[in-house]
Amino acid sequence: MSSQGFMSKVAVPYAEALVESASAASVLDKVNEDLSLISEILKESKELKTFFYNPLITTEVKKNVVNELFNHQVHSLVIRFLLVLIDRRRITLLDIIINKYLELVYQLQSVVVAEILTPIILTDIQQSALINKIRDITNSKEVKLVITIEQMLIAGFIIKIGSKTIDTSLHGRLKQISAYLNSASSISV
């Protein structure tokens, strides 16, 4: 089993417990917002991530930092959850746990997450049209777009929904043509 697979397996029970607790306290939406905020902070602050991952820093120091940083920004349930992760030395799995938590909540709420790779910033109208089309295709109540700017696509976009990929990019078309030409040249030789 790969290291990533093992960490993912370890993260699932924590994510499930958090979903259960947030649901029981009727604060799923607030916890979603809070975890998204924490995830963004961790992406932007490599220092904070390194701090949490450092085994030489004591749990008390890590707990104090969590309380200082998030005490007035996030729900107390999230604070308690972070403190449990620190106590159990699982804070290094926070990114994976957040992703698993969001997956579980989106399944629970019938939300489809569509990752969009595009070379340009999409307008609100374009995003709305994509959301409507994806909602029709997937028969889901709600669609959440995760948009990533990818300059090498040149034009068009790539949509990833679960294990399915729709590639309308110029880069993808050129790869298809290249593969076709390579297979055609190997047949005629």
CSV table of C-alpha atoms in Angstrom, one decimal:
chain,number,residue,atom,x,y,z
A,1,MET,CA,0.0,0.0,0.0
A,2,SER,CA,1.4,3.4,-0.9
A,3,SER,CA,2.1,6.0,1.7
A,4,GLN,CA,-0.7,8.3,0.3
A,5,GLY,CA,-3.1,5.4,0.4
A,6,PHE,CA,-2.2,4.6,4.0
A,7,MET,CA,-2.6,8.2,5.1
A,8,SER,CA,-5.9,8.4,3.3
A,9,LYS,CA,-7.1,5.3,5.1
A,10,VAL,CA,-6.1,6.8,8.5
A,11,ALA,CA,-7.8,10.1,7.7
A,12,VAL,CA,-11.2,8.7,6.8
A,13,PRO,CA,-12.3,7.9,10.4
A,14,TYR,CA,-11.4,11.4,11.5
A,15,ALA,CA,-13.3,12.9,8.7
A,16,GLU,CA,-16.3,10.7,9.3
A,17,ALA,CA,-16.3,11.6,13.0
A,18,LEU,CA,-16.2,15.3,12.2
A,19,VAL,CA,-19.1,15.0,9.7
A,20,GLU,CA,-21.1,13.1,12.4
A,21,SER,CA,-20.3,15.8,15.1
A,22,ALA,CA,-21.0,18.7,12.8
A,23,SER,CA,-24.2,17.1,11.6
A,24,ALA,CA,-25.4,16.4,15.1
A,25,ALA,CA,-24.7,20.0,16.2
A,26,SER,CA,-26.4,21.3,13.0
A,27,VAL,CA,-23.3,23.3,11.9
A,28,LEU,CA,-22.2,21.5,8.7
A,29,ASP,CA,-22.2,24.6,6.7
A,30,LYS,CA,-20.2,26.6,9.3
A,31,VAL,CA,-17.7,23.7,9.6
A,32,ASN,CA,-17.4,23.6,5.8
A,33,GLU,CA,-16.6,27.3,5.7
A,34,ASP,CA,-14.1,27.0,8.6
A,35,LEU,CA,-12.3,24.0,7.1
A,36,SER,CA,-12.1,25.7,3.7
A,37,LEU,CA,-10.6,28.8,5.4
A,38,ILE,CA,-8.0,26.6,7.3
A,39,SER,CA,-7.2,24.8,4.1
A,40,GLU,CA,-6.6,28.1,2.3
A,41,ILE,CA,-4.4,29.4,5.2
A,42,LEU,CA,-2.3,26.2,5.0
A,43,LYS,CA,-1.9,26.5,1.3
A,44,GLU,CA,-0.8,30.1,1.6
A,45,SER,CA,1.4,29.7,4.7
A,46,LYS,CA,4.1,27.1,4.2
A,47,GLU,CA,5.6,28.2,7.5
A,48,LEU,CA,2.4,27.2,9.4
A,49,LYS,CA,2.3,23.8,7.6
A,50,THR,CA,6.0,23.2,8.5
A,51,PHE,CA,5.3,24.2,12.1
A,52,PHE,CA,2.5,21.7,12.4
A,53,TYR,CA,4.5,19.0,10.7
A,54,ASN,CA,7.6,19.5,12.9
A,55,PRO,CA,7.8,16.7,15.5
A,56,LEU,CA,10.2,18.6,17.7
A,57,ILE,CA,7.6,21.2,18.6
A,58,THR,CA,5.5,20.2,21.6
A,59,THR,CA,1.8,19.5,21.5
A,60,GLU,CA,1.2,22.4,24.0
A,61,VAL,CA,2.9,24.9,21.7
A,62,LYS,CA,0.9,23.7,18.7
A,63,LYS,CA,-2.3,23.9,20.8
A,64,ASN,CA,-1.5,27.4,21.8
A,65,VAL,CA,-0.9,28.4,18.2
A,66,VAL,CA,-4.2,26.9,17.1
A,67,ASN,CA,-6.0,28.7,19.9
A,68,GLU,CA,-4.3,32.0,19.0
A,69,LEU,CA,-4.9,31.7,15.3
A,70,PHE,CA,-8.4,30.3,15.1
A,71,ASN,CA,-10.2,30.9,18.4
A,72,HIS,CA,-12.3,33.8,17.1
A,73,GLN,CA,-12.4,32.8,13.5
A,74,VAL,CA,-13.8,29.3,13.5
A,75,HIS,CA,-16.4,27.3,15.3
A,76,SER,CA,-15.5,25.7,18.7
A,77,LEU,CA,-16.1,22.3,17.2
A,78,VAL,CA,-13.4,22.8,14.7
A,79,ILE,CA,-11.0,24.1,17.4
A,80,ARG,CA,-11.7,21.0,19.5
A,81,PHE,CA,-11.1,18.8,16.5
A,82,LEU,CA,-7.8,20.4,15.7
A,83,LEU,CA,-6.7,20.0,19.3
A,84,VAL,CA,-7.6,16.3,19.1
A,85,LEU,CA,-5.5,15.9,16.0
A,86,ILE,CA,-2.6,17.5,17.7
A,87,ASP,CA,-3.0,15.3,20.8
A,88,ARG,CA,-3.1,12.2,18.6
A,89,ARG,CA,-0.2,13.4,16.4
A,90,ARG,CA,-2.5,13.4,13.3
A,91,ILE,CA,-2.2,17.1,12.6
A,92,THR,CA,0.0,16.2,9.7
A,93,LEU,CA,-3.0,14.6,8.0
A,94,LEU,CA,-5.1,17.8,8.2
A,95,ASP,CA,-5.1,18.5,4.5
A,96,ILE,CA,-6.2,14.9,3.7
A,97,ILE,CA,-8.8,14.9,6.5
A,98,ILE,CA,-10.3,18.2,5.2
A,99,ASN,CA,-10.5,16.8,1.7
A,100,LYS,CA,-12.1,13.6,2.9
A,101,TYR,CA,-14.5,15.6,5.1
A,102,LEU,CA,-15.6,17.7,2.2
A,103,GLU,CA,-16.1,14.7,0.0
A,104,LEU,CA,-18.3,13.1,2.6
A,105,VAL,CA,-20.3,16.2,3.1
A,106,TYR,CA,-20.7,16.8,-0.6
A,107,GLN,CA,-22.0,13.2,-0.9
A,108,LEU,CA,-24.4,13.7,2.0
A,109,GLN,CA,-25.7,17.0,0.4
A,110,SER,CA,-25.7,15.6,-3.2
A,111,VAL,CA,-23.1,18.2,-4.2
A,112,VAL,CA,-20.9,17.3,-7.2
A,113,VAL,CA,-17.4,18.8,-7.2
A,114,ALA,CA,-16.1,19.6,-10.7
A,115,GLU,CA,-12.4,20.5,-11.1
A,116,ILE,CA,-12.0,22.9,-14.0
A,117,LEU,CA,-8.6,23.4,-15.7
A,118,THR,CA,-8.7,26.5,-17.9
A,119,PRO,CA,-6.1,28.8,-19.5
A,120,ILE,CA,-8.1,31.9,-18.6
A,121,ILE,CA,-10.2,33.3,-15.8
A,122,LEU,CA,-13.9,32.3,-16.4
A,123,THR,CA,-16.5,35.0,-16.1
A,124,ASP,CA,-19.5,34.6,-13.8
A,125,ILE,CA,-21.7,33.9,-16.9
A,126,GLN,CA,-19.4,31.1,-18.1
A,127,GLN,CA,-19.2,29.6,-14.6
A,128,SER,CA,-23.0,29.7,-14.3
A,129,ALA,CA,-23.3,28.0,-17.7
A,130,LEU,CA,-20.8,25.3,-16.7
A,131,ILE,CA,-22.6,24.7,-13.4
A,132,ASN,CA,-26.0,24.3,-15.2
A,133,LYS,CA,-24.6,21.9,-17.8
A,134,ILE,CA,-22.8,19.8,-15.1
A,135,ARG,CA,-25.9,19.8,-13.0
A,136,ASP,CA,-27.9,18.4,-16.0
A,137,ILE,CA,-25.2,15.8,-16.8
A,138,THR,CA,-24.9,14.5,-13.2
A,139,ASN,CA,-28.5,15.0,-12.0
A,140,SER,CA,-27.1,16.6,-8.9
A,141,LYS,CA,-28.7,19.3,-6.7
A,142,GLU,CA,-25.6,21.5,-6.5
A,143,VAL,CA,-22.3,21.8,-8.3
A,144,LYS,CA,-19.2,23.2,-6.8
A,145,LEU,CA,-16.5,24.4,-9.2
A,146,VAL,CA,-12.8,24.2,-8.3
A,147,ILE,CA,-11.1,26.3,-11.0
A,148,THR,CA,-7.4,26.1,-11.7
A,149,ILE,CA,-5.7,28.3,-14.2
A,150,GLU,CA,-3.5,26.1,-16.5
A,151,GLN,CA,-1.7,28.2,-19.1
A,152,MET,CA,-0.5,25.2,-21.2
A,153,LEU,CA,-4.0,24.3,-22.3
A,154,ILE,CA,-3.9,27.3,-24.8
A,155,ALA,CA,-7.7,27.3,-25.3
A,156,GLY,CA,-10.7,25.3,-24.1
A,157,PHE,CA,-10.9,23.6,-20.8
A,158,ILE,CA,-10.7,20.3,-19.0
A,159,ILE,CA,-13.5,19.2,-16.6
A,160,LYS,CA,-12.8,16.4,-14.0
A,161,ILE,CA,-15.7,15.0,-12.1
A,162,GLY,CA,-14.7,12.1,-10.0
A,163,SER,CA,-12.9,9.6,-12.3
A,164,LYS,CA,-14.4,11.1,-15.5
A,165,THR,CA,-12.6,13.7,-17.6
A,166,ILE,CA,-13.9,15.9,-20.4
A,167,ASP,CA,-11.1,17.5,-22.4
A,168,THR,CA,-12.1,20.2,-24.8
A,169,SER,CA,-8.7,22.0,-24.7
A,170,LEU,CA,-6.5,22.7,-27.7
A,171,HIS,CA,-3.7,21.0,-25.9
A,172,GLY,CA,-5.8,17.8,-25.5
A,173,ARG,CA,-6.9,18.0,-29.2
A,174,LEU,CA,-3.2,18.3,-30.3
A,175,LYS,CA,-2.3,15.3,-28.2
A,176,GLN,CA,-5.1,13.3,-29.8
A,177,ILE,CA,-3.9,14.3,-33.3
A,178,SER,CA,-0.3,13.4,-32.4
A,179,ALA,CA,-1.3,10.0,-31.1
A,180,TYR,CA,-3.4,9.4,-34.2
A,181,LEU,CA,-0.6,10.3,-36.5
A,182,ASN,CA,1.9,8.2,-34.5
A,183,SER,CA,-0.4,5.2,-34.7
A,184,ALA,CA,-1.0,5.7,-38.4
A,185,SER,CA,2.7,6.0,-39.2
A,186,SER,CA,3.5,2.8,-37.2
A,187,ILE,CA,0.8,0.9,-39.2
A,188,SER,CA,2.0,2.0,-42.6
A,189,VAL,CA,5.6,1.1,-41.9
